[in-house]
PDB file of C-alpha atoms in Angstrom:
ATOM      1  CA  MET A  10       4.376  32.420  -3.749  1.00 35.00           C
ATOM      2  CA  THR A  11       7.478  31.603  -1.735  1.00 42.00           C
ATOM      3  CA  GLU A  12      10.022  29.117  -3.066  1.00 45.00           C
ATOM      4  CA  VAL A  13       9.772  25.628  -1.583  1.00 49.00           C
ATOM      5  CA  SER A  14      13.042  24.008  -0.538  1.00 70.00           C
ATOM      6  CA  SER A  15      12.759  20.359  -1.558  1.00 86.00           C
ATOM      7  CA  LEU A  16      12.583  17.766   1.189  1.00 94.00           C
ATOM      8  CA  THR A  17      12.563  14.878  -1.320  1.00 94.00           C
ATOM      9  CA  GLY A  18      14.375  11.888   0.130  1.00 93.00           C
ATOM     10  CA  ARG A  19      14.071  13.061   3.722  1.00 96.00           C
ATOM     11  CA  LEU A  20      11.986  11.480   6.472  1.00 97.00           C
ATOM     12  CA  LEU A  21       8.994  13.008   8.186  1.00 97.00           C
ATOM     13  CA  VAL A  22       8.760  11.605  11.696  1.00 97.00           C
ATOM     14  CA  ALA A  23       5.431  12.204  13.421  1.00 95.00           C
ATOM     15  CA  THR A  24       5.711  14.189  16.632  1.00 94.00           C
ATOM     16  CA  PRO A  25       3.905  12.849  19.693  1.00 90.00           C
ATOM     17  CA  ALA A  26       1.535  15.828  19.339  1.00 84.00           C
ATOM     18  CA  LEU A  27       0.302  14.808  15.869  1.00 87.00           C
ATOM     19  CA  ALA A  28      -3.373  13.968  16.360  1.00 82.00           C
ATOM     20  CA  ASP A  29      -4.151  12.300  13.007  1.00 89.00           C
ATOM     21  CA  PRO A  30      -4.503   8.525  13.656  1.00 90.00           C
ATOM     22  CA  ASN A  31      -3.319   7.823  10.085  1.00 90.00           C
ATOM     23  CA  PHE A  32       0.092   9.113  11.113  1.00 95.00           C
ATOM     24  CA  ASP A  33       0.442   8.101  14.769  1.00 93.00           C
ATOM     25  CA  ARG A  34       4.194   7.415  15.198  1.00 94.00           C
ATOM     26  CA  ALA A  35       4.573   7.313  11.434  1.00 96.00           C
ATOM     27  CA  VAL A  36       7.867   7.549   9.577  1.00 98.00           C
ATOM     28  CA  VAL A  37       7.222   8.899   6.070  1.00 98.00           C
ATOM     29  CA  LEU A  38       9.787   8.831   3.269  1.00 98.00           C
ATOM     30  CA  LEU A  39       9.156  11.825   0.999  1.00 97.00           C
ATOM     31  CA  LEU A  40       9.329  10.688  -2.620  1.00 97.00           C
ATOM     32  CA  ASP A  41       8.443  14.085  -4.079  1.00 95.00           C
ATOM     33  CA  HIS A  42       8.239  17.580  -2.605  1.00 95.00           C
ATOM     34  CA  ASP A  43       7.918  20.776  -4.601  1.00 93.00           C
ATOM     35  CA  GLU A  44       5.655  23.797  -5.039  1.00 92.00           C
ATOM     36  CA  GLU A  45       2.893  21.541  -6.394  1.00 93.00           C
ATOM     37  CA  GLY A  46       2.708  19.455  -3.213  1.00 94.00           C
ATOM     38  CA  SER A  47       4.274  16.430  -1.570  1.00 96.00           C
ATOM     39  CA  LEU A  48       4.025  12.657  -1.825  1.00 97.00           C
ATOM     40  CA  GLY A  49       5.519  10.004   0.411  1.00 97.00           C
ATOM     41  CA  VAL A  50       5.058   6.544   1.864  1.00 98.00           C
ATOM     42  CA  VAL A  51       4.714   5.477   5.492  1.00 98.00           C
ATOM     43  CA  LEU A  52       7.601   3.080   6.122  1.00 97.00           C
ATOM     44  CA  ASN A  53       6.328   1.505   9.336  1.00 97.00           C
ATOM     45  CA  ARG A  54       2.788   0.242   8.590  1.00 97.00           C
ATOM     46  CA  PRO A  55       2.955  -3.436   7.553  1.00 97.00           C
ATOM     47  CA  THR A  56      -0.333  -5.069   6.602  1.00 97.00           C
ATOM     48  CA  PRO A  57      -1.217  -8.765   6.897  1.00 97.00           C
ATOM     49  CA  VAL A  58      -1.363  -9.026   3.084  1.00 97.00           C
ATOM     50  CA  GLY A  59       1.550 -10.878   1.528  1.00 97.00           C
ATOM     51  CA  VAL A  60       3.261  -9.405  -1.525  1.00 97.00           C
ATOM     52  CA  SER A  61       2.732 -12.800  -3.186  1.00 96.00           C
ATOM     53  CA  ASP A  62      -1.044 -12.263  -2.876  1.00 95.00           C
ATOM     54  CA  ILE A  63      -1.036  -9.217  -5.151  1.00 94.00           C
ATOM     55  CA  LEU A  64       2.302  -9.054  -7.013  1.00 95.00           C
ATOM     56  CA  GLU A  65       3.544 -12.621  -7.129  1.00 93.00           C
ATOM     57  CA  GLY A  66       6.468 -11.880  -9.444  1.00 94.00           C
ATOM     58  CA  TRP A  67       7.939  -9.338  -7.032  1.00 96.00           C
ATOM     59  CA  ALA A  68       7.392 -11.392  -3.858  1.00 95.00           C
ATOM     60  CA  GLY A  69      10.740 -13.176  -3.960  1.00 93.00           C
ATOM     61  CA  LEU A  70      12.576  -9.840  -4.198  1.00 95.00           C
ATOM     62  CA  THR A  71      11.073  -8.165  -1.140  1.00 94.00           C
ATOM     63  CA  GLY A  72      12.714  -8.378   2.268  1.00 87.00           C
ATOM     64  CA  GLU A  73      11.251  -9.493   5.560  1.00 89.00           C
ATOM     65  CA  PRO A  74       8.537  -9.048   6.449  1.00 93.00           C
ATOM     66  CA  GLY A  75       7.334 -10.041   2.973  1.00 93.00           C
ATOM     67  CA  VAL A  76       4.093  -8.115   3.239  1.00 96.00           C
ATOM     68  CA  VAL A  77       2.555  -5.081   1.609  1.00 97.00           C
ATOM     69  CA  PHE A  78       2.884  -1.892   3.649  1.00 97.00           C
ATOM     70  CA  GLN A  79       0.154   0.732   3.911  1.00 97.00           C
ATOM     71  CA  GLY A  80       1.930   3.692   2.354  1.00 97.00           C
ATOM     72  CA  GLY A  81      -0.721   6.156   3.463  1.00 95.00           C
ATOM     73  CA  PRO A  82      -4.407   6.913   3.371  1.00 95.00           C
ATOM     74  CA  VAL A  83      -4.553   7.976  -0.305  1.00 95.00           C
ATOM     75  CA  SER A  84      -5.268   5.552  -3.212  1.00 94.00           C
ATOM     76  CA  LEU A  85      -5.070   2.327  -1.230  1.00 93.00           C
ATOM     77  CA  ASP A  86      -5.856   0.391  -4.417  1.00 93.00           C
ATOM     78  CA  SER A  87      -2.590   1.478  -6.065  1.00 94.00           C
ATOM     79  CA  ALA A  88       0.870   0.029  -5.451  1.00 96.00           C
ATOM     80  CA  LEU A  89       4.281   1.670  -5.287  1.00 96.00           C
ATOM     81  CA  GLY A  90       7.597  -0.157  -5.200  1.00 97.00           C
ATOM     82  CA  VAL A  91      10.427   1.591  -3.356  1.00 96.00           C
ATOM     83  CA  ALA A  92      13.844   0.043  -3.802  1.00 94.00           C
ATOM     84  CA  VAL A  93      17.445   0.620  -2.857  1.00 93.00           C
ATOM     85  CA  ILE A  94      19.991   0.012  -5.599  1.00 91.00           C
ATOM     86  CA  PRO A  95      23.483  -0.156  -4.047  1.00 87.00           C
ATOM     87  CA  GLY A  96      26.393   1.511  -5.775  1.00 75.00           C
ATOM     88  CA  ASP A  97      27.116   5.010  -7.014  1.00 53.00           C
ATOM     89  CA  SER A  98      24.178   7.027  -5.776  1.00 53.00           C
ATOM     90  CA  SER A  99      25.129  10.347  -7.292  1.00 55.00           C
ATOM     91  CA  GLY A 100      25.797  10.199 -11.003  1.00 58.00           C
ATOM     92  CA  ASP A 101      24.509   7.246 -12.981  1.00 64.00           C
ATOM     93  CA  ARG A 102      20.918   6.923 -14.135  1.00 72.00           C
ATOM     94  CA  GLY A 103      20.420   3.545 -12.586  1.00 77.00           C
ATOM     95  CA  PRO A 104      18.934   0.446 -14.189  1.00 86.00           C
ATOM     96  CA  LEU A 105      15.984   0.361 -16.553  1.00 87.00           C
ATOM     97  CA  GLY A 106      12.726   0.128 -14.566  1.00 91.00           C
ATOM     98  CA  TRP A 107      14.030   2.186 -11.611  1.00 92.00           C
ATOM     99  CA  ARG A 108      13.834   5.968 -11.104  1.00 93.00           C
ATOM    100  CA  ARG A 109      16.132   7.592  -8.567  1.00 92.00           C
ATOM    101  CA  VAL A 110      14.379   9.583  -5.840  1.00 92.00           C
ATOM    102  CA  HIS A 111      17.319  10.369  -3.572  1.00 90.00           C
ATOM    103  CA  GLY A 112      20.739   8.764  -3.362  1.00 90.00           C
ATOM    104  CA  ALA A 113      20.383   4.978  -3.668  1.00 91.00           C
ATOM    105  CA  ILE A 114      16.594   5.112  -3.053  1.00 93.00           C
ATOM    106  CA  GLY A 115      14.218   5.029  -5.998  1.00 94.00           C
ATOM    107  CA  LEU A 116      10.883   3.931  -7.388  1.00 95.00           C
ATOM    108  CA  ILE A 117      10.401   0.651  -9.236  1.00 95.00           C
ATOM    109  CA  ASP A 118       8.198   0.336 -12.298  1.00 95.00           C
ATOM    110  CA  LEU A 119       6.009  -2.540 -11.091  1.00 96.00           C
ATOM    111  CA  GLU A 120       4.874  -3.111 -14.694  1.00 94.00           C
ATOM    112  CA  ALA A 121       8.465  -4.047 -15.633  1.00 92.00           C
ATOM    113  CA  PRO A 122       9.517  -7.703 -15.528  1.00 93.00           C
ATOM    114  CA  PRO A 123      10.960  -8.415 -12.044  1.00 95.00           C
ATOM    115  CA  GLU A 124      13.933 -10.269 -13.534  1.00 93.00           C
ATOM    116  CA  LEU A 125      15.026  -6.979 -15.135  1.00 91.00           C
ATOM    117  CA  LEU A 126      15.954  -5.659 -11.684  1.00 92.00           C
ATOM    118  CA  ALA A 127      16.481  -8.820  -9.633  1.00 92.00           C
ATOM    119  CA  SER A 128      20.277  -8.825  -9.885  1.00 92.00           C
ATOM    120  CA  VAL A 129      20.758  -5.180  -8.833  1.00 92.00           C
ATOM    121  CA  LEU A 130      18.191  -4.750  -6.042  1.00 92.00           C
ATOM    122  CA  GLY A 131      19.552  -4.174  -2.564  1.00 91.00           C
ATOM    123  CA  SER A 132      16.087  -4.072  -1.023  1.00 93.00           C
ATOM    124  CA  LEU A 133      12.477  -3.642  -2.093  1.00 95.00           C
ATOM    125  CA  ARG A 134       9.229  -2.759  -0.337  1.00 97.00           C
ATOM    126  CA  ILE A 135       5.754  -2.668  -1.833  1.00 97.00           C
ATOM    127  CA  PHE A 136       3.314  -0.020  -0.577  1.00 97.00           C
ATOM    128  CA  ALA A 137      -0.445   0.174  -1.041  1.00 97.00           C
ATOM    129  CA  GLY A 138      -1.395   3.818  -1.199  1.00 97.00           C
ATOM    130  CA  TYR A 139       0.583   6.885  -0.268  1.00 97.00           C
ATOM    131  CA  ALA A 140       0.551  10.013   1.859  1.00 97.00           C
ATOM    132  CA  GLY A 141      -0.092  13.220  -0.053  1.00 96.00           C
ATOM    133  CA  TRP A 142      -0.215  16.939   0.647  1.00 96.00           C
ATOM    134  CA  GLY A 143      -1.407  19.769  -1.584  1.00 96.00           C
ATOM    135  CA  PRO A 144       0.617  22.933  -2.235  1.00 95.00           C
ATOM    136  CA  GLY A 145       1.703  24.480   1.071  1.00 93.00           C
ATOM    137  CA  GLN A 146      -0.150  21.896   3.189  1.00 95.00           C
ATOM    138  CA  LEU A 147       2.955  20.067   4.427  1.00 95.00           C
ATOM    139  CA  GLU A 148       4.711  23.360   5.108  1.00 94.00           C
ATOM    140  CA  ASP A 149       1.748  24.397   7.289  1.00 94.00           C
ATOM    141  CA  GLU A 150       1.965  21.106   9.215  1.00 94.00           C
ATOM    142  CA  LEU A 151       5.703  21.651   9.730  1.00 94.00           C
ATOM    143  CA  VAL A 152       5.071  25.132  11.143  1.00 94.00           C
ATOM    144  CA  GLU A 153       2.420  23.630  13.461  1.00 93.00           C
ATOM    145  CA  GLY A 154       5.027  21.179  14.786  1.00 92.00           C
ATOM    146  CA  ALA A 155       3.366  18.001  13.480  1.00 94.00           C
ATOM    147  CA  TRP A 156       6.559  16.526  11.978  1.00 96.00           C
ATOM    148  CA  TYR A 157      10.278  16.299  12.594  1.00 95.00           C
ATOM    149  CA  VAL A 158      12.300  16.382   9.364  1.00 96.00           C
ATOM    150  CA  VAL A 159      15.422  14.196   9.413  1.00 95.00           C
ATOM    151  CA  GLU A 160      17.800  12.577   6.940  1.00 94.00           C
ATOM    152  CA  SER A 161      16.882   9.162   5.585  1.00 94.00           C
ATOM    153  CA  GLU A 162      19.195   6.193   5.347  1.00 91.00           C
ATOM    154  CA  PRO A 163      18.819   3.479   2.686  1.00 86.00           C
ATOM    155  CA  GLY A 164      18.171   0.875   5.429  1.00 91.00           C
ATOM    156  CA  ASP A 165      15.040   2.740   6.550  1.00 94.00           C
ATOM    157  CA  VAL A 166      13.201   1.500   3.455  1.00 93.00           C
ATOM    158  CA  SER A 167      13.734  -2.147   4.394  1.00 92.00           C
ATOM    159  CA  SER A 168      13.829  -2.126   8.188  1.00 93.00           C
ATOM    160  CA  PRO A 169      13.265  -5.748   9.308  1.00 91.00           C
ATOM    161  CA  ALA A 170      11.488  -4.431  12.423  1.00 93.00           C
ATOM    162  CA  PRO A 171       9.209  -1.672  11.097  1.00 95.00           C
ATOM    163  CA  GLU A 172       7.349  -1.449  14.423  1.00 93.00           C
ATOM    164  CA  ARG A 173      10.579  -0.064  15.956  1.00 94.00           C
ATOM    165  CA  LEU A 174      11.450   2.355  13.141  1.00 96.00           C
ATOM    166  CA  TRP A 175       9.927   5.469  14.782  1.00 95.00           C
ATOM    167  CA  ARG A 176      12.087   5.055  17.892  1.00 94.00           C
ATOM    168  CA  GLU A 177      15.178   3.970  15.930  1.00 94.00           C
ATOM    169  CA  VAL A 178      15.088   6.975  13.592  1.00 95.00           C
ATOM    170  CA  LEU A 179      14.695   9.371  16.509  1.00 94.00           C
ATOM    171  CA  ARG A 180      17.329   7.618  18.608  1.00 94.00           C
ATOM    172  CA  ARG A 181      20.014   8.080  15.936  1.00 93.00           C
ATOM    173  CA  GLN A 182      19.566  11.865  15.832  1.00 92.00           C
ATOM    174  CA  ARG A 183      22.405  13.935  17.310  1.00 87.00           C
ATOM    175  CA  SER A 184      20.141  16.411  19.041  1.00 84.00           C
ATOM    176  CA  GLU A 185      17.369  16.600  21.610  1.00 84.00           C
ATOM    177  CA  LEU A 186      15.247  14.558  19.180  1.00 80.00           C
ATOM    178  CA  ALA A 187      17.017  11.438  20.443  1.00 83.00           C
ATOM    179  CA  MET A 188      15.221  11.953  23.762  1.00 84.00           C
ATOM    180  CA  VAL A 189      11.814  11.928  22.040  1.00 82.00           C
ATOM    181  CA  ALA A 190      12.438   8.241  21.244  1.00 77.00           C
ATOM    182  CA  THR A 191      11.747   7.511  24.920  1.00 80.00           C
ATOM    183  CA  TYR A 192       8.295   9.149  24.795  1.00 74.00           C
ATOM    184  CA  ALA A 193       5.737   6.756  26.272  1.00 72.00           C
ATOM    185  CA  ASP A 194       3.198   5.126  23.958  1.00 65.00           C
ATOM    186  CA  ASP A 195       0.472   6.267  26.340  1.00 58.00           C
ATOM    187  CA  PRO A 196       1.678   9.258  28.402  1.00 54.00           C
ATOM    188  CA  SER A 197      -1.405   9.020  30.635  1.00 53.00           C
ATOM    189  CA  LEU A 198       0.071   5.846  32.158  1.00 51.00           C
ATOM    190  CA  ASN A 199       3.072   7.756  33.582  1.00 47.00           C
TER     191      ASN A 199
END
């Protein structure tokens, strides 16, 4: 088996050619990527469900919009908390109840008391479900051209306008990918 170079902490941005409706114009933050597979959350799929409806204690700590996001098509009955903790993102372990994923981005233990993390949170999003790939599956999709892989920024997790995130992430790229941001929603209307 070939060695897998970790993409943990990077963004997968759906190409216009990706045919899976679950990932149409999706921006996925990879939370884990190794030889055993990959796991991430879709950052730009808000639902109408308020965080207060399912995790009342965490509701006051989430940014706008204060709703649960659909993290992907897998395990929609489970919740993940992704948070940015400002400060030194390289060396320290971070606060109790938070596990670093990449830089200042990490996972929150939603079983922990919210007040344990309230004073250190920069931003927090709650996701129902996740996107998952088995061993080699994501690599195959990358070879097929289904995804662009780009660097994440801590602000991507808490974008106040998630419906614009796909275009914004592409637009900030310093390559021909910036042009893809202008791709029409429905190319047949051109």
